[in-house]
Amino acid sequence: MKKNIFSRRHIKETLIEGSLMMAATLSIFITAGIVYVLGSEAYGFFKVVSLKEFLTGTEWTPLFATRKFGILPLVAGTLLTTVIAVIVALPLGLIIAIYLSEYAPHKVREVVKPVLELLVAVPTVVYGYFALLFLTPLLQKFLPDLSGFNALSPGLIMGIMITPYVASVSEDSIKAVPMHIREGSYAMGATKLQSSFMVLIPAAFSGIAAAFIMGMSRAIGETMVVAIAAGMMPNLTANPFEPVQTLTSYIVQVSLGDAPHGTIEYKTIFAAGILLFLITLFFNIMGFWLREKIREKY
Amino acid sequence: MKNMEDIKSKIAKRKIFNNIFAIIGLLSTMVGLALLVTLFIDLAIDGTPRLSYKFFTSFPSRFPDEAGILSAWVGTCLVMLVTASAAIPIGIGAGIYLEEYARKNWFTSIIEININNLAGVPSIIYGLLALGLFVYFFNFGESILTAGLALALLILPMIIMAVREAIRAIPNSIREASYALGSTKWQTVRNHIIPYSTGGILTGIIIGLSRAIGETAPIITVGALTFIAFLPPSPVSGEFPFINFKWLLAPFTVMPIQMFSWVSRPQQGFHLNAAAAGMILLVMTLAMNAIAIYLRYKFRKKVKW
């Protein structure tokens, strides 16, 4: 019996497959859209400001009368808050990952994992409120030098925000280490602690590195916590007690104001945006690659 | 013999370290819980006195005591309506295509890598995309439609991933049995794949929407106003044709934006309002996530292949 390609059934099947495929292909158009929108507006920006001034200038004052377009203060602010977040999230996430995969009884795991997921679900604007109106006043009691807006408290909050993420990616990679490697370590008389730190962490290293990098990428892209609690002041500093502005919170500041379409102020947010996009893309690709590596290894 | 004693004491020491680490581990997992509880109590202490019927039925105001969240929660509902109606069908369609239809070739792997990457793009970048594309290119303006679509694009990768995971859990024997009875591909998908993966799909959708409700940055970028003292035109009216779509292009505000604008003011009164709005947001998102986690747990227990 020959297949009739004009049968109603066949046409219907083809139409359905076609529309499902269009839904899947849409994701490519989203990426293309991001690249096009950021690229074209940033192109307009770089016609006025040289790439060299943008990347090496140390003053960022596009909204003032004398405009300077050096992105470094924003990059420094982003870096500072991200480093603080990672200092919190990496050890905490790693300890949680080891605990959950090696120590925790089944029941504890069943309770802890959903709670960690809830931590991710909290709207970031709520975290921002908490950083500004709870954590900063609290820290000021111990650190009198801390200004009302600072890099420290949003950094700490972001650290706890990304901890569940770091923990879950690390846990996956520690779990991926085959059982016989653990058994080998136990057979040599190692305790769980010794095998965790001397055998499992080295064995799962690329996965843990992936967790670290992807967590960092989240912290770099995080917006509301820093926009609320870090202040809106471009500041080329490594001092966590001072107010800073990040790439993301600059975009928020301009969007809140009234930068007319097509002006150079309007275009600066796309220049900051494309830099942010490229940085996070780089980290994500690297993290993804490291994660695949551990999958191939075992 | 002394050597033996030495070793014994070393072993004892290691065991102690081991136990200490177990306690540190347990405490570390508690840090998150402690933060959640503190956050909630902090919001509740500041915000609860402001929660009243009037708070839900008043527009924002210059006076903190009179300000409310009417325009914000109405805006959130309408934006979510747009987001859900765009993201759910597209997300489910794309997930089904990638799991059931797509052949293994370069095109499919590009789509897969692309979706993974999109999931890691910061939310504010989606805001810039929406600003360039929907606000100025398609001329939707700073409207409910723009915001809804921006959030739909943002949660699309999450939904696609959840759908794929749910479908992947269905064993091949189910598909083969269906084909053996002469079903076409679509009949198999509609009668078997979709019903069996409903739990996972639903979980993904709820988590995606809860993320969209709390998302602030992309909405600020597309230019939501912080002070809206009117409601968008009602989607349902008493006269023919009963349903209208004028509300899609209306200016709006949403809950997180309202909260953000209150936090940014120096007056304490507004901070209390922000706490109240934050508490509502927090309860909403946590409840949605709790439902999702419960659904996943229930379906995982129920289904045994």
XYZ file of C-alpha atoms in Angstrom:
603
model
C 0.000 0.000 0.000
C 1.440 3.321 -1.000
C 1.390 6.222 1.405
C -0.864 8.952 0.122
C 0.822 12.246 0.892
C -2.345 14.177 0.049
C -4.562 12.373 2.514
C -6.232 14.616 5.058
C -4.499 12.826 7.825
C -1.095 13.439 6.329
C -1.744 17.115 5.687
C -2.933 17.593 9.235
C 0.152 15.880 10.624
C 2.445 18.037 8.504
C 0.699 21.233 9.536
C 0.975 20.336 13.198
C 4.632 19.436 12.905
C 5.249 22.699 11.077
C 3.638 24.836 13.743
C 5.419 23.011 16.559
C 8.671 23.564 14.734
C 7.907 27.266 14.448
C 7.441 27.420 18.225
C 10.852 25.833 18.711
C 12.519 28.050 16.141
C 11.195 31.158 17.871
C 13.953 30.781 20.458
C 16.527 31.455 17.759
C 14.682 34.615 16.801
C 14.803 35.769 20.423
C 18.578 35.495 20.432
C 18.775 37.140 17.027
C 16.517 39.905 18.341
C 18.726 40.486 21.369
C 21.854 40.646 19.263
C 20.202 42.926 16.698
C 18.642 45.378 19.160
C 21.708 45.624 21.395
C 24.059 45.694 18.426
C 22.304 48.340 16.389
C 21.776 50.757 19.280
C 25.296 50.196 20.585
C 26.609 50.794 17.069
C 25.026 54.230 17.174
C 26.718 54.794 20.514
C 30.142 53.755 19.294
C 29.893 56.142 16.362
C 30.029 58.944 18.923
C 32.242 57.399 21.589
C 35.373 55.485 20.703
C 35.691 51.913 21.931
C 38.939 52.876 23.598
C 37.353 55.647 25.640
C 34.489 53.331 26.561
C 36.669 50.486 27.779
C 39.506 52.422 29.419
C 37.893 55.626 30.668
C 37.655 55.935 34.424
C 34.735 58.353 34.591
C 31.135 57.570 33.770
C 28.983 60.694 33.685
C 26.640 60.423 30.670
C 23.838 62.210 32.509
C 25.910 65.249 33.544
C 26.670 68.407 31.605
C 30.241 67.318 30.890
C 29.815 63.822 29.628
C 32.410 61.117 30.137
C 31.856 57.619 28.824
C 34.342 55.374 30.614
C 32.581 52.171 31.627
C 35.217 51.080 34.177
C 33.408 52.453 37.271
C 30.336 50.388 36.401
C 32.455 47.311 35.707
C 34.222 47.830 39.044
C 30.883 48.092 40.845
C 29.634 44.927 39.177
C 32.867 43.133 40.005
C 32.825 44.235 43.636
C 29.260 43.112 44.379
C 29.824 39.879 42.443
C 33.024 39.036 44.320
C 31.276 39.572 47.662
C 28.405 37.355 46.508
C 30.774 34.615 45.367
C 32.766 34.738 48.615
C 29.513 33.891 50.393
C 28.048 31.489 47.865
C 31.010 29.309 46.980
C 31.902 27.894 50.414
C 28.296 27.804 51.549
C 27.099 26.173 48.323
C 29.917 23.648 48.328
C 29.351 22.639 51.953
C 25.627 22.260 51.279
C 26.354 20.198 48.164
C 28.694 17.829 50.020
C 26.318 17.576 52.932
C 23.328 16.808 50.723
C 25.073 14.288 48.522
C 27.233 12.498 51.116
C 25.848 13.057 54.588
C 22.181 13.964 54.650
C 19.647 11.247 55.376
C 16.952 10.881 52.737
C 14.351 12.672 54.840
C 16.499 15.749 55.468
C 17.170 15.995 51.743
C 13.466 15.839 50.941
C 12.893 18.858 53.179
C 16.004 20.908 52.437
C 15.867 20.845 48.651
C 12.407 22.426 48.293
C 13.366 25.100 50.851
C 16.416 25.972 48.756
C 14.162 26.204 45.713
C 11.897 28.622 47.554
C 14.904 30.833 48.177
C 15.308 31.207 44.409
C 11.629 32.016 44.029
C 11.623 35.136 46.230
C 11.222 38.223 44.012
C 14.510 40.122 43.833
C 12.819 43.411 44.683
C 11.945 41.884 48.062
C 15.588 40.953 48.582
C 16.475 44.532 47.702
C 14.115 45.868 50.349
C 15.649 43.467 52.843
C 19.216 44.484 51.994
C 18.491 48.196 52.230
C 16.175 48.360 55.223
C 17.179 45.360 57.299
C 20.715 44.186 56.593
C 22.387 47.574 56.102
C 21.103 49.054 59.393
C 22.063 45.808 61.121
C 25.593 45.867 59.693
C 25.955 49.543 60.569
C 25.748 48.599 64.234
C 29.008 46.670 63.861
C 30.580 48.685 61.046
C 29.996 52.367 61.755
C 31.843 53.354 58.556
C 29.258 51.672 56.375
C 27.279 54.172 54.346
C 23.525 53.826 53.860
C 24.019 52.644 50.315
C 26.948 50.242 49.954
C 28.256 47.288 47.987
C 28.522 45.007 51.000
C 24.955 44.283 51.966
C 23.528 43.719 48.461
C 26.612 41.562 47.797
C 25.896 39.414 50.849
C 22.226 39.057 49.959
C 23.083 38.140 46.378
C 25.483 35.549 47.754
C 22.691 33.819 49.623
C 20.444 34.214 46.574
C 22.840 32.312 44.316
C 23.842 29.738 46.947
C 21.015 27.304 46.074
C 22.101 27.445 42.470
C 25.775 26.816 43.244
C 24.747 24.028 45.630
C 22.516 22.228 43.157
C 24.990 22.295 40.251
C 27.834 21.179 42.552
C 25.698 18.451 44.061
C 24.854 17.096 40.619
C 28.508 16.857 39.730
C 29.525 15.290 43.058
C 26.758 12.753 42.635
C 28.036 12.009 39.139
C 31.309 10.700 40.577
C 30.982 6.903 40.339
C 30.438 4.895 43.510
C 33.602 2.815 43.091
C 35.763 5.885 43.560
C 34.096 6.527 46.926
C 34.404 2.877 47.864
C 38.081 2.940 46.998
C 38.555 5.865 49.323
C 36.580 4.265 52.168
C 38.534 1.048 51.717
C 41.713 2.978 52.405
C 40.217 3.957 55.748
C 39.234 7.514 54.883
C 36.338 9.121 56.702
C 33.500 10.698 54.719
C 35.062 14.083 55.305
C 38.432 12.991 53.988
C 36.981 11.316 50.910
C 34.792 14.357 50.239
C 37.627 16.855 50.263
C 40.500 14.736 48.976
C 38.754 12.510 46.468
C 35.298 13.731 45.487
C 36.009 17.452 45.127
C 39.045 16.873 42.899
C 37.090 14.275 40.907
C 34.128 16.602 40.435
C 36.276 19.683 39.995
C 35.085 20.764 36.559
C 31.453 20.514 37.673
C 32.145 22.600 40.761
C 33.982 25.138 38.628
C 30.915 25.253 36.400
C 28.706 25.937 39.422
C 31.033 28.698 40.507
C 31.118 30.342 37.080
C 27.387 30.072 36.462
C 26.654 31.443 39.915
C 28.951 34.342 39.157
C 27.136 35.008 35.910
C 23.857 35.218 37.837
C 25.357 37.697 40.280
C 26.658 39.839 37.428
C 23.226 39.985 35.820
C 21.307 40.553 39.043
C 19.609 43.906 38.970
C 17.095 44.884 41.609
C 19.092 44.117 44.753
C 21.939 46.370 43.657
C 19.626 48.970 42.163
C 17.885 49.362 45.517
C 20.641 48.865 48.058
C 23.965 49.727 46.401
C 23.174 53.324 45.564
C 23.257 54.842 42.098
C 26.722 56.308 42.093
C 29.378 55.294 39.541
C 32.375 54.762 41.763
C 35.719 53.288 40.785
C 36.494 51.636 44.096
C 37.251 48.334 45.740
C 35.860 49.488 49.069
C 32.694 47.523 49.886
C 31.567 50.167 52.397
C 30.994 52.777 49.690
C 28.034 53.132 47.354
C 28.612 51.767 43.854
C 26.717 51.439 40.617
C 26.684 48.283 38.501
C 26.039 47.812 34.783
C 22.535 46.631 35.579
C 21.615 49.347 38.028
C 22.796 51.999 35.571
C 20.309 50.655 33.032
C 17.599 50.894 35.692
C 18.556 54.452 36.576
C 18.300 55.655 32.977
C 15.064 53.745 32.370
C 13.480 55.375 35.414
C 14.411 58.787 34.153
C 13.357 60.242 30.904
C 15.976 59.595 28.233
C 14.288 60.284 24.886
C 14.541 57.631 22.167
C 17.561 58.121 19.950
C 19.637 60.347 22.234
C 23.095 59.380 23.398
C 21.832 58.819 26.967
C 19.326 56.353 25.586
C 22.027 54.571 23.642
C 24.338 54.241 26.649
C 22.045 51.662 28.223
C 22.420 49.486 25.156
C 26.203 49.890 25.254
C 26.170 48.831 28.919
C 23.688 46.106 27.989
C 25.809 44.606 25.245
C 28.817 44.496 27.557
C 26.697 42.776 30.195
C 25.320 40.353 27.614
C 28.779 39.428 26.339
C 30.208 38.932 29.830
C 27.353 36.687 30.987
C 27.339 34.822 27.670
C 31.042 34.097 28.033
C 30.593 32.816 31.590
C 27.567 30.736 30.655
C 29.288 29.076 27.714
C 32.318 28.340 29.869
C 30.134 26.923 32.645
C 28.167 24.829 30.196
C 31.341 23.457 28.658
C 32.810 22.533 32.051
C 29.567 20.807 32.981
C 29.589 18.743 29.815
C 33.181 17.806 30.506
C 32.345 16.071 33.765
C 29.483 14.263 32.068
C 31.877 12.869 29.478
C 34.441 11.926 32.084
C 32.221 9.437 33.910
C 52.144 -0.593 71.480
C 52.453 3.137 71.772
C 52.161 3.326 67.999
C 48.798 1.584 68.150
C 47.525 4.117 70.698
C 48.701 6.870 68.418
C 46.742 5.551 65.488
C 43.641 5.072 67.615
C 43.717 8.642 68.817
C 44.184 9.832 65.243
C 41.172 7.844 64.098
C 39.135 9.236 66.949
C 40.143 12.746 65.961
C 39.158 12.173 62.347
C 35.805 10.854 63.401
C 35.255 13.972 65.470
C 36.109 16.185 62.488
C 33.758 14.122 60.387
C 30.918 14.668 62.826
C 31.698 18.338 63.152
C 31.410 18.694 59.390
C 28.058 16.937 59.392
C 26.811 19.539 61.856
C 28.310 22.407 59.830
C 26.607 21.002 56.748
C 23.237 20.848 58.426
C 23.660 24.393 59.756
C 24.632 25.668 56.301
C 21.447 24.330 54.795
C 19.627 26.202 57.556
C 21.119 29.560 56.527
C 18.700 29.763 53.630
C 15.740 28.844 55.768
C 16.815 31.342 58.432
C 17.007 34.086 55.814
C 13.546 33.255 54.491
C 12.067 33.324 57.974
C 13.810 36.590 58.916
C 12.727 38.139 55.640
C 9.144 37.163 56.232
C 9.077 38.316 59.850
C 10.727 41.622 58.931
C 8.148 42.261 56.207
C 5.303 41.147 58.431
C 6.277 43.440 61.330
C 6.487 46.480 59.063
C 3.768 45.611 56.609
C 0.918 43.937 58.455
C -0.490 47.145 59.994
C -0.915 48.553 56.479
C -2.828 45.560 55.167
C -6.466 46.439 55.000
C -9.322 46.407 52.536
C -8.502 50.017 51.723
C -4.916 49.143 50.790
C -6.179 46.866 48.020
C -8.764 49.309 46.724
C -6.817 52.607 46.692
C -4.616 54.109 44.058
C -1.067 55.248 44.879
C -0.960 58.626 46.559
C 1.401 61.324 47.758
C 0.335 60.476 51.281
C 1.605 57.115 52.456
C -1.422 56.459 54.636
C -3.807 56.804 51.728
C -1.750 54.955 49.137
C -2.806 51.535 47.962
C -2.044 48.902 45.380
C -5.217 48.835 43.287
C -3.573 49.781 39.989
C -0.609 47.527 40.795
C -2.460 44.288 41.361
C -4.820 44.887 38.467
C -1.771 45.564 36.282
C -0.047 42.415 37.490
C -3.117 40.306 36.671
C -3.434 41.741 33.156
C 0.299 41.458 32.396
C 0.256 37.850 33.604
C -2.712 37.145 31.331
C -0.652 38.274 28.327
C 2.450 36.428 29.510
C 0.600 33.186 30.125
C -1.257 33.227 26.835
C 1.978 33.791 24.925
C 4.440 31.644 26.841
C 2.349 28.548 27.625
C 1.330 27.460 24.091
C 4.695 28.358 22.574
C 6.633 26.723 25.395
C 4.646 23.486 25.270
C 4.818 23.419 21.458
C 8.557 23.923 21.395
C 9.109 21.320 24.104
C 7.009 18.736 22.257
C 8.772 19.463 18.998
C 12.233 19.082 20.485
C 11.423 15.832 22.305
C 9.062 14.078 19.904
C 9.572 15.439 16.414
C 13.040 16.905 16.010
C 15.585 14.800 14.196
C 19.084 14.750 15.542
C 20.824 17.234 13.274
C 22.714 20.501 13.457
C 19.561 22.582 13.420
C 18.133 20.846 16.464
C 21.370 21.132 18.377
C 21.561 24.847 17.598
C 18.073 25.278 19.038
C 19.030 23.300 22.135
C 22.253 25.197 22.802
C 20.404 28.423 22.154
C 17.685 27.657 24.699
C 20.310 26.789 27.302
C 22.006 30.097 26.673
C 18.775 32.078 26.773
C 18.046 30.635 30.205
C 21.225 32.301 31.452
C 20.678 35.725 29.915
C 20.094 38.356 32.652
C 16.481 39.473 32.848
C 17.315 43.113 32.238
C 18.624 42.189 28.776
C 15.124 40.937 27.936
C 13.935 44.362 29.014
C 16.297 46.037 26.559
C 15.130 43.637 23.832
C 11.518 44.525 24.557
C 12.360 48.228 24.593
C 13.977 48.099 21.165
C 11.606 45.577 19.617
C 8.120 45.989 21.085
C 8.171 49.614 22.237
C 9.863 51.247 19.251
C 9.925 48.731 16.380
C 6.397 47.334 16.655
C 5.149 50.544 18.286
C 3.258 48.832 21.084
C 4.361 51.643 23.377
C 4.986 51.309 27.073
C 1.970 49.092 27.478
C 0.631 45.984 29.144
C 1.183 44.096 25.886
C 4.876 45.022 25.768
C 5.468 44.022 29.376
C 3.530 40.784 29.025
C 5.461 39.758 25.936
C 8.806 40.702 27.506
C 8.077 38.451 30.485
C 6.836 35.711 28.153
C 10.168 35.692 26.325
C 11.946 35.651 29.676
C 10.179 32.573 31.032
C 9.954 30.722 27.713
C 13.283 28.859 28.117
C 12.262 27.758 31.627
C 8.944 26.395 30.400
C 10.511 24.638 27.405
C 13.045 22.936 29.670
C 10.354 21.817 32.122
C 8.182 20.440 29.307
C 11.100 18.532 27.819
C 12.040 17.036 31.142
C 8.469 15.935 31.773
C 8.179 14.349 28.324
C 11.545 12.649 28.566
C 10.377 10.768 31.660
C 7.758 8.897 29.599
C 9.155 5.505 28.589
C 9.354 4.594 24.923
C 7.136 1.571 25.369
C 4.140 3.911 25.669
C 4.909 5.504 22.308
C 5.538 2.159 20.655
C 2.274 0.735 21.950
C 0.433 3.712 20.520
C 2.119 3.434 17.129
C 1.471 -0.286 17.078
C -2.243 0.450 17.221
C -1.912 2.612 14.148
C -1.883 6.105 15.701
C -0.183 8.911 13.925
C 2.464 10.956 15.657
C 0.068 13.717 16.665
C -2.486 11.220 17.982
C 0.237 9.690 20.117
C 1.261 13.094 21.397
C -2.266 14.280 22.089
C -3.631 11.110 23.650
C -0.569 9.874 25.493
C 2.409 12.182 25.731
C 0.556 15.315 26.832
C -1.725 13.632 29.389
C 1.139 11.698 30.973
C 3.395 14.721 31.271
C 0.726 17.122 32.573
C 2.146 17.113 36.098
C 5.626 18.141 35.035
C 4.353 20.671 32.514
C 2.048 22.258 35.072
C 4.895 22.507 37.570
C 7.084 24.253 35.010
C 4.329 26.689 34.052
C 3.561 27.632 37.647
C 7.221 28.181 38.508
C 7.696 30.215 35.329
C 4.702 32.428 36.054
C 5.743 32.928 39.661
C 9.103 34.143 38.404
C 7.337 36.512 35.999
C 5.161 37.965 38.761
C 8.171 38.973 40.820
C 10.310 40.178 37.931
C 11.005 43.908 38.104
C 14.009 44.842 36.001
C 12.657 44.162 32.477
C 9.426 46.010 33.310
C 11.327 49.079 34.466
C 13.302 49.017 31.235
C 10.211 48.980 29.039
C 9.065 52.052 30.933
C 6.290 51.059 33.298
C 5.147 54.127 35.180
C 5.443 54.118 38.913
C 2.528 56.417 39.547
C -0.693 55.238 37.948
C -3.879 56.583 39.460
C -6.328 54.999 37.040
C -7.245 51.542 35.782
C -6.803 50.289 32.236
C -10.057 50.016 30.244
C -11.989 46.966 31.353
C -11.581 43.943 29.100
C -15.224 42.995 29.599
C -18.081 45.409 29.001
C -21.853 45.276 29.063
C -22.238 46.317 25.441
C -21.553 44.472 22.241
C -18.953 42.974 21.513
C -18.550 42.449 25.293
C -14.796 41.879 25.084
C -12.329 44.514 23.993
C -8.590 44.681 23.750
C -7.960 48.360 24.416
C -6.418 47.446 27.761
C -3.527 45.802 25.955
C -2.113 49.158 24.935
C -2.832 50.987 28.199
C -0.092 52.304 30.477
C 0.195 50.312 33.665
C 2.119 49.490 36.801
C 2.696 46.147 38.494
C 3.240 44.997 42.078
C 7.058 44.798 42.069
C 7.322 48.207 40.396
C 4.998 49.732 42.967
C 7.078 48.202 45.735
C 10.300 49.421 44.152
C 8.999 52.965 43.862
C 7.974 52.945 47.527
C 11.330 51.543 48.659
C 13.169 54.254 46.747
C 11.431 57.047 48.641
C 13.033 58.446 51.746
C 9.869 58.735 53.857
C 9.303 55.968 56.357
C 5.611 55.786 55.646
C 6.292 54.602 52.131
C 8.710 51.976 53.422
C 5.848 50.489 55.420
C 3.746 50.407 52.260
C 6.636 48.707 50.481
C 6.786 46.097 53.228
C 3.073 45.409 52.875
C 3.352 45.108 49.086
C 6.435 42.921 49.530
C 4.600 40.633 51.869
C 1.788 40.157 49.364
C 4.317 39.471 46.606
C 6.256 37.051 48.787
C 3.167 35.137 49.871
C 1.978 34.941 46.266
C 5.248 33.636 44.818
C 5.968 31.273 47.696
C 2.447 29.862 47.512
C 2.776 29.282 43.763
C 6.102 27.550 44.257
C 4.784 25.461 47.105
C 1.929 24.316 44.875
C 4.393 23.479 42.108
C 6.668 21.518 44.436
C 3.687 19.675 45.858
C 2.359 18.836 42.382
C 5.721 17.498 41.304
C 6.006 15.417 44.451
C 2.521 14.023 44.012
C 2.911 13.141 40.344
C 6.304 11.588 40.942
C 4.809 9.371 43.606
C 1.727 8.456 41.643
C 3.299 7.558 38.325
C 5.160 4.263 38.296
C 6.049 3.090 34.831
